[in-house]
Coordinates of N, CA, C and O in Angstrom, one line a residue:
X1 N 119.3 -1.9 -9.7 CA 118.3 -1.8 -11.1 C 117.9 -2.8 -11.2 O 118.1 -4.4 -11.3
X2 N 116.2 -3.2 -11.2 CA 115.8 -4.9 -11.2 C 115.3 -4.7 -12.9 O 115.4 -3.4 -13.4
X3 N 115.3 -5.8 -13.3 CA 114.6 -6.5 -14.3 C 113.3 -5.8 -14.6 O 112.6 -4.6 -16.4
X4 N 112.2 -5.8 -14.0 CA 110.9 -5.2 -13.9 C 111.4 -3.6 -14.1 O 110.0 -3.0 -15.0
X5 N 112.1 -3.1 -14.5 CA 112.4 -1.5 -14.5 C 112.1 -1.3 -16.0 O 112.2 0.2 -16.7
X6 N 113.1 -2.3 -16.4 CA 113.6 -2.2 -17.9 C 112.3 -2.8 -19.0 O 111.9 -3.3 -18.8
X7 N 112.6 -2.3 -20.2 CA 111.8 -2.4 -21.7 C 112.8 -2.7 -23.2 O 113.8 -1.7 -23.1
X8 N 112.6 -3.5 -23.2 CA 113.3 -3.0 -24.6 C 113.3 -1.6 -25.6 O 112.4 -0.8 -24.8
X9 N 114.7 -1.4 -25.4 CA 115.3 -0.3 -26.1 C 115.5 1.6 -24.9 O 115.6 2.3 -25.8
X10 N 115.6 0.9 -23.9 CA 115.9 1.1 -22.2 C 117.8 1.7 -23.5 O 117.8 0.6 -23.4
X11 N 118.1 2.1 -22.6 CA 119.8 2.5 -23.0 C 120.1 2.4 -21.2 O 119.2 3.0 -20.1
X12 N 121.1 1.5 -21.2 CA 121.7 1.2 -19.8 C 123.2 0.9 -20.3 O 123.8 1.0 -21.1
X13 N 124.4 1.5 -19.2 CA 125.7 1.0 -19.4 C 126.0 -1.1 -20.1 O 125.4 -1.4 -18.5
X14 N 126.3 -1.5 -20.1 CA 126.5 -2.3 -20.9 C 128.1 -2.6 -21.4 O 128.9 -2.4 -21.8
X15 N 129.0 -2.5 -19.8 CA 130.6 -3.3 -20.0 C 130.6 -2.2 -19.8 O 131.5 -1.3 -20.6
X16 N 130.2 -0.3 -19.5 CA 130.3 0.8 -19.6 C 130.2 1.4 -20.0 O 130.4 2.5 -20.3
X17 N 129.4 1.0 -21.5 CA 129.2 2.0 -22.7 C 127.9 1.6 -23.2 O 127.0 0.3 -22.3
X18 N 127.4 3.3 -22.9 CA 125.9 2.6 -23.3 C 125.4 2.7 -24.7 O 125.8 2.0 -26.1
X19 N 124.2 1.6 -24.5 CA 123.1 0.1 -24.7 C 122.9 0.1 -24.6 O 122.0 0.1 -23.4
X20 N 121.9 0.2 -26.3 CA 120.1 -0.7 -26.3 C 119.6 -1.6 -25.7 O 120.3 -2.1 -26.5
X21 N 118.8 -2.0 -25.0 CA 118.4 -3.2 -24.6 C 117.8 -3.9 -26.1 O 116.1 -3.1 -25.9
X22 N 119.0 -4.3 -27.1 CA 116.9 -4.8 -28.2 C 116.5 -5.9 -28.2 O 115.7 -6.2 -29.2
X23 N 116.4 -6.5 -27.4 CA 115.8 -8.2 -27.3 C 114.5 -8.3 -25.9 O 115.9 -7.7 -24.9
X24 N 113.9 -8.6 -25.6 CA 113.7 -8.7 -24.3 C 114.6 -10.5 -23.2 O 114.2 -9.9 -22.2
X25 N 115.0 -10.9 -23.9 CA 115.1 -12.0 -23.1 C 116.9 -11.5 -22.8 O 117.7 -11.7 -21.6
X26 N 117.7 -10.4 -22.8 CA 118.9 -9.1 -22.6 C 118.2 -9.0 -20.7 O 119.0 -8.2 -20.6
X27 N 117.3 -8.2 -21.2 CA 116.5 -8.0 -19.7 C 117.4 -8.5 -18.4 O 117.5 -8.4 -17.7
X28 N 117.2 -10.6 -19.0 CA 117.7 -11.4 -18.2 C 119.0 -11.0 -17.9 O 118.8 -11.6 -16.9
X29 N 120.2 -10.1 -17.8 CA 121.0 -10.1 -18.1 C 120.6 -9.0 -16.9 O 122.1 -8.0 -16.9
X30 N 120.1 -8.1 -16.8 CA 119.9 -7.2 -15.9 C 121.5 -6.9 -14.9 O 121.9 -6.2 -14.4
X31 N 122.0 -8.2 -13.9 CA 123.0 -8.1 -13.6 C 124.5 -7.4 -13.8 O 125.9 -7.6 -13.3
X32 N 125.2 -7.1 -15.6 CA 125.7 -6.9 -15.9 C 125.2 -5.9 -17.2 O 126.4 -4.9 -17.5
X33 N 124.1 -4.8 -16.4 CA 124.1 -3.8 -16.7 C 123.5 -2.9 -15.7 O 123.6 -3.1 -13.9
X34 N 124.4 -2.0 -15.8 CA 124.5 -0.2 -14.8 C 123.4 0.5 -15.7 O 123.3 1.2 -16.7
X35 N 122.4 1.4 -14.8 CA 121.9 2.6 -15.0 C 122.8 3.9 -15.3 O 124.0 3.6 -14.8
X36 N 121.9 4.1 -16.5 CA 122.8 5.1 -17.2 C 122.4 6.7 -16.5 O 121.2 6.7 -15.8
X37 N 122.8 7.6 -15.8 CA 123.0 8.8 -14.2 C 122.2 9.9 -15.0 O 122.8 9.6 -16.2
X38 N 120.5 10.0 -15.9 CA 120.3 11.7 -16.6 C 120.8 11.6 -16.1 O 121.7 12.7 -15.3
X39 N 120.9 13.5 -17.1 CA 121.8 14.4 -17.2 C 121.1 15.3 -18.2 O 120.8 14.7 -18.9
X40 N 121.9 16.5 -18.2 CA 121.8 17.6 -19.2 C 121.5 16.8 -20.5 O 120.9 17.0 -22.0
X41 N 123.1 16.3 -20.9 CA 123.1 15.9 -22.7 C 122.8 14.7 -22.7 O 122.3 14.8 -23.8
X42 N 122.0 13.7 -22.2 CA 121.3 12.7 -22.0 C 119.7 12.8 -22.4 O 119.3 13.2 -23.7
X43 N 119.0 14.8 -21.4 CA 118.2 15.0 -22.7 C 118.6 16.0 -23.8 O 117.0 15.7 -24.3
X44 N 119.3 16.9 -23.8 CA 119.6 17.0 -25.1 C 119.9 16.1 -25.4 O 118.7 16.1 -27.6
X45 N 120.5 15.4 -26.8 CA 120.2 13.8 -27.1 C 119.3 13.6 -27.8 O 118.6 13.3 -28.1
X46 N 118.2 13.5 -26.5 CA 115.9 13.2 -26.1 C 116.0 14.0 -28.0 O 114.3 14.2 -27.7
X47 N 116.4 15.5 -27.5 CA 115.2 16.0 -29.1 C 115.4 17.6 -27.6 O 114.2 18.4 -28.7
X48 N 115.3 16.8 -26.1 CA 114.9 18.3 -25.6 C 116.0 19.0 -26.2 O 117.2 19.3 -25.8
X49 N 114.6 21.1 -24.9 CA 115.0 22.5 -25.6 C 115.8 22.8 -24.4 O 114.4 22.6 -23.6
X50 N 116.7 23.3 -24.0 CA 116.6 23.6 -22.9 C 116.4 25.4 -23.3 O 116.9 26.0 -23.7
X51 N 115.7 25.8 -21.7 CA 115.0 27.0 -21.6 C 115.0 28.2 -20.3 O 115.3 27.3 -19.0
X52 N 116.5 28.8 -20.4 CA 116.5 29.7 -19.0 C 115.5 30.9 -18.8 O 115.8 31.7 -19.7
X53 N 114.8 30.6 -18.4 CA 114.2 32.5 -16.5 C 115.2 33.0 -16.3 O 115.4 31.9 -15.2
X54 N 114.7 34.2 -16.3 CA 115.3 34.8 -14.8 C 114.2 35.4 -14.3 O 112.7 35.8 -15.2
X55 N 114.0 34.8 -13.4 CA 112.0 35.8 -12.5 C 113.3 36.8 -10.8 O 114.6 36.5 -10.7
X56 N 112.5 37.1 -10.0 CA 112.9 37.9 -9.2 C 113.2 37.2 -8.1 O 114.3 37.4 -7.2
X57 N 112.2 36.5 -8.0 CA 112.7 35.1 -7.4 C 114.1 34.4 -7.4 O 114.2 33.1 -6.1
X58 N 114.4 34.3 -9.1 CA 115.9 33.6 -9.3 C 116.0 33.2 -10.9 O 114.4 32.9 -11.3
X59 N 116.7 32.0 -10.6 CA 117.1 31.5 -12.2 C 116.2 30.1 -12.3 O 116.8 29.7 -11.6
X60 N 115.6 30.3 -13.1 CA 115.5 29.0 -13.8 C 115.7 28.0 -14.8 O 115.5 28.5 -16.1
X61 N 115.6 27.2 -14.7 CA 115.7 26.1 -16.5 C 115.2 25.0 -16.8 O 114.5 24.8 -15.1
X62 N 114.4 25.2 -17.4 CA 113.1 24.0 -17.8 C 113.5 22.7 -19.1 O 115.2 23.6 -19.7
X63 N 113.8 22.0 -19.5 CA 114.1 21.2 -20.7 C 112.5 21.0 -21.7 O 111.6 20.3 -20.5
X64 N 112.9 21.7 -22.4 CA 111.7 20.8 -23.3 C 111.3 20.1 -24.1 O 111.9 20.7 -25.5
X65 N 110.4 19.2 -24.7 CA 110.3 18.3 -25.8 C 109.4 18.9 -26.2 O 107.4 18.4 -26.1
X66 N 109.3 19.2 -27.6 CA 108.4 19.2 -28.2 C 108.0 18.1 -29.0 O 108.1 17.4 -29.5
X67 N 105.9 18.0 -28.8 CA 105.8 16.5 -29.7 C 104.9 17.1 -31.0 O 104.3 18.3 -31.0
X68 N 104.7 16.5 -31.8 CA 103.6 16.5 -33.3 C 102.6 17.1 -33.0 O 102.1 17.9 -33.8
X69 N 101.9 16.7 -31.9 CA 101.3 17.4 -31.9 C 100.5 18.3 -31.2 O 99.1 18.9 -31.2
X70 N 101.1 19.4 -31.3 CA 102.2 20.8 -30.9 C 101.9 20.5 -29.2 O 101.9 21.7 -28.3
X71 N 101.5 20.0 -28.8 CA 102.0 19.3 -26.5 C 103.8 19.5 -26.7 O 104.1 19.3 -27.5
X72 N 103.5 19.9 -25.2 CA 105.3 19.7 -24.8 C 105.8 19.2 -23.9 O 104.3 18.8 -22.6
X73 N 106.6 18.1 -23.7 CA 107.1 17.0 -22.4 C 108.1 18.2 -21.1 O 108.8 18.7 -22.0
X74 N 107.9 18.3 -20.6 CA 108.7 19.1 -19.6 C 109.3 19.1 -18.6 O 108.1 18.1 -18.1
X75 N 111.0 19.0 -18.5 CA 111.4 18.4 -16.9 C 111.8 19.9 -16.7 O 112.6 21.0 -17.2
X76 N 112.1 19.9 -15.0 CA 112.9 21.7 -14.4 C 113.8 21.1 -14.5 O 114.7 19.3 -14.5
X77 N 115.1 21.7 -14.0 CA 116.5 22.4 -14.2 C 116.8 20.3 -13.8 O 118.2 19.8 -13.4
X78 N 116.3 19.7 -11.8 CA 116.4 19.2 -11.4 C 115.7 17.2 -11.4 O 115.8 16.6 -11.2
X79 N 115.4 17.6 -13.5 CA 114.5 15.7 -14.4 C 112.9 16.1 -13.6 O 113.5 14.9 -13.4
X80 N 112.9 17.5 -12.7 CA 111.4 16.6 -12.2 C 109.6 16.9 -13.5 O 109.9 17.7 -14.0
X81 N 109.7 15.6 -13.9 CA 108.6 15.7 -15.0 C 107.6 17.4 -14.0 O 107.4 16.6 -13.5
X82 N 107.2 17.9 -14.9 CA 105.8 19.3 -14.8 C 105.3 19.3 -16.2 O 105.4 18.4 -17.2
X83 N 103.5 19.8 -15.2 CA 102.7 20.5 -15.1 C 103.1 21.8 -16.1 O 102.4 22.0 -14.9
X84 N 103.0 22.5 -17.0 CA 102.8 24.3 -17.0 C 104.4 24.3 -16.1 O 105.3 23.9 -15.9
X85 N 104.2 24.8 -15.0 CA 104.9 25.5 -13.3 C 104.2 24.9 -12.5 O 105.3 24.4 -11.7
X86 N 104.0 23.3 -13.0 CA 104.2 22.1 -11.6 C 104.3 21.0 -11.5 O 104.3 21.1 -13.2
X87 N 104.7 21.1 -11.2 CA 105.8 19.5 -10.9 C 104.8 18.5 -10.4 O 103.8 18.2 -10.6
X88 N 104.6 17.2 -11.9 CA 104.1 16.5 -11.9 C 104.1 15.0 -10.4 O 102.8 14.3 -10.2
X89 N 104.8 14.9 -10.7 CA 104.8 13.8 -9.8 C 106.2 14.4 -8.7 O 106.7 15.3 -8.4
X90 N 105.8 13.7 -7.2 CA 106.3 14.1 -6.1 C 108.9 13.6 -6.4 O 108.6 13.6 -4.7
X91 N 108.5 12.9 -7.3 CA 109.7 12.1 -7.4 C 110.9 13.1 -8.6 O 109.4 13.2 -9.7
X92 N 112.0 12.7 -8.5 CA 112.7 13.4 -9.5 C 113.0 12.0 -9.8 O 113.2 10.6 -9.8
X93 N 113.2 12.4 -11.7 CA 114.1 11.3 -12.4 C 115.9 11.4 -12.6 O 115.9 12.0 -12.1
X94 N 115.8 10.2 -12.8 CA 117.8 9.8 -12.4 C 118.2 9.6 -12.9 O 119.6 9.5 -12.9
X95 N 117.8 8.3 -13.5 CA 117.9 7.4 -14.3 C 117.4 7.4 -16.1 O 116.6 8.2 -16.7
X96 N 118.2 7.3 -16.8 CA 117.9 7.5 -18.6 C 116.5 6.6 -18.4 O 115.6 7.1 -19.4
X97 N 116.8 5.2 -18.2 CA 115.7 4.8 -18.4 C 114.4 5.3 -17.7 O 113.2 4.6 -17.8
X98 N 114.0 5.3 -16.0 CA 113.4 6.4 -16.0 C 112.7 7.1 -17.1 O 110.9 6.8 -17.5
X99 N 113.4 8.3 -17.6 CA 113.2 8.7 -18.5 C 112.0 8.4 -19.7 O 110.8 8.7 -19.8
X100 N 112.4 7.7 -20.5 CA 112.3 6.7 -21.2 C 110.9 6.0 -21.6 O 109.4 6.0 -22.1
X101 N 110.5 5.5 -20.4 CA 109.7 4.6 -19.5 C 109.3 5.7 -19.1 O 108.2 5.1 -19.0
X102 N 108.7 6.5 -19.1 CA 107.4 7.5 -18.1 C 106.7 8.4 -19.9 O 106.0 8.4 -19.7
X103 N 108.5 8.6 -20.3 CA 107.5 9.1 -21.7 C 107.0 7.7 -22.3 O 106.3 8.7 -23.2
X104 N 107.0 6.3 -22.6 CA 105.6 5.8 -23.7 C 105.3 5.7 -23.0 O 103.7 6.1 -22.7
X105 N 104.9 5.7 -21.1 CA 103.4 5.4 -20.0 C 102.8 6.0 -20.2 O 101.6 6.0 -20.4
X106 N 104.1 7.7 -20.4 CA 102.1 9.0 -21.2 C 102.5 9.6 -22.4 O 101.0 9.7 -22.9
X107 N 102.8 8.9 -23.6 CA 102.7 8.9 -25.3 C 102.4 8.0 -26.0 O 101.6 8.0 -27.0
X108 N 103.3 6.8 -25.1 CA 102.7 5.6 -26.5 C 104.0 5.7 -27.6 O 103.7 5.2 -27.9
X109 N 104.6 6.5 -27.2 CA 105.8 6.4 -28.2 C 107.2 6.7 -27.5 O 107.3 7.0 -25.8
X110 N 108.2 6.1 -28.3 CA 109.6 5.8 -28.3 C 110.1 7.3 -27.7 O 110.0 7.8 -28.6
X111 N 111.2 7.7 -26.7 CA 111.7 8.2 -26.9 C 113.3 7.8 -27.1 O 114.1 6.9 -26.3
X112 N 114.0 8.1 -28.0 CA 115.0 7.9 -28.9 C 115.6 9.0 -29.0 O 115.5 10.9 -28.9
X113 N 117.4 8.4 -29.2 CA 118.4 9.8 -29.6 C 118.2 10.5 -30.3 O 117.8 9.1 -31.8
X114 N 118.1 11.6 -30.5 CA 118.0 12.2 -32.4 C 119.2 12.9 -33.0 O 120.1 13.0 -32.2
X115 N 118.9 12.3 -34.5 CA 120.0 12.8 -34.5 C 120.7 14.3 -35.5 O 120.0 14.6 -36.1

C-alpha cells in the first residue's frame, strides 16, 4: 500500500486494529499500516444490503447501497463495481480503502460505517 492510495478518513489496520486516518500527516506513516481486506462484513458495516438472486444459470449475490437521491451503488459478490448488471471496471476491489476512495470519487461523499 502506498501513501498516494490513502485519504483522510480511510480505514486501515494500525498495529492490527482497524483505525480511520484522522490527519493528513498520518498518511506519512503508511509503513506502519496495513490495508484491510474487503469482506462482506465491511460492506454491510458501510450500509450495503445483500441481495441473493436465483437464475437458471446459477445463483448471484449483489450488495446495494441506496443513496439519498434514489441512485444505487452496486457491488457484485466479488466486490466488482457494477452498473445494473454490467461491471463498471475491469478489476475487483480488494481493500476497504479502495471502496472508500471509489465511492468518494463517484459521489463526492464519504463512505462511513453506519451506526
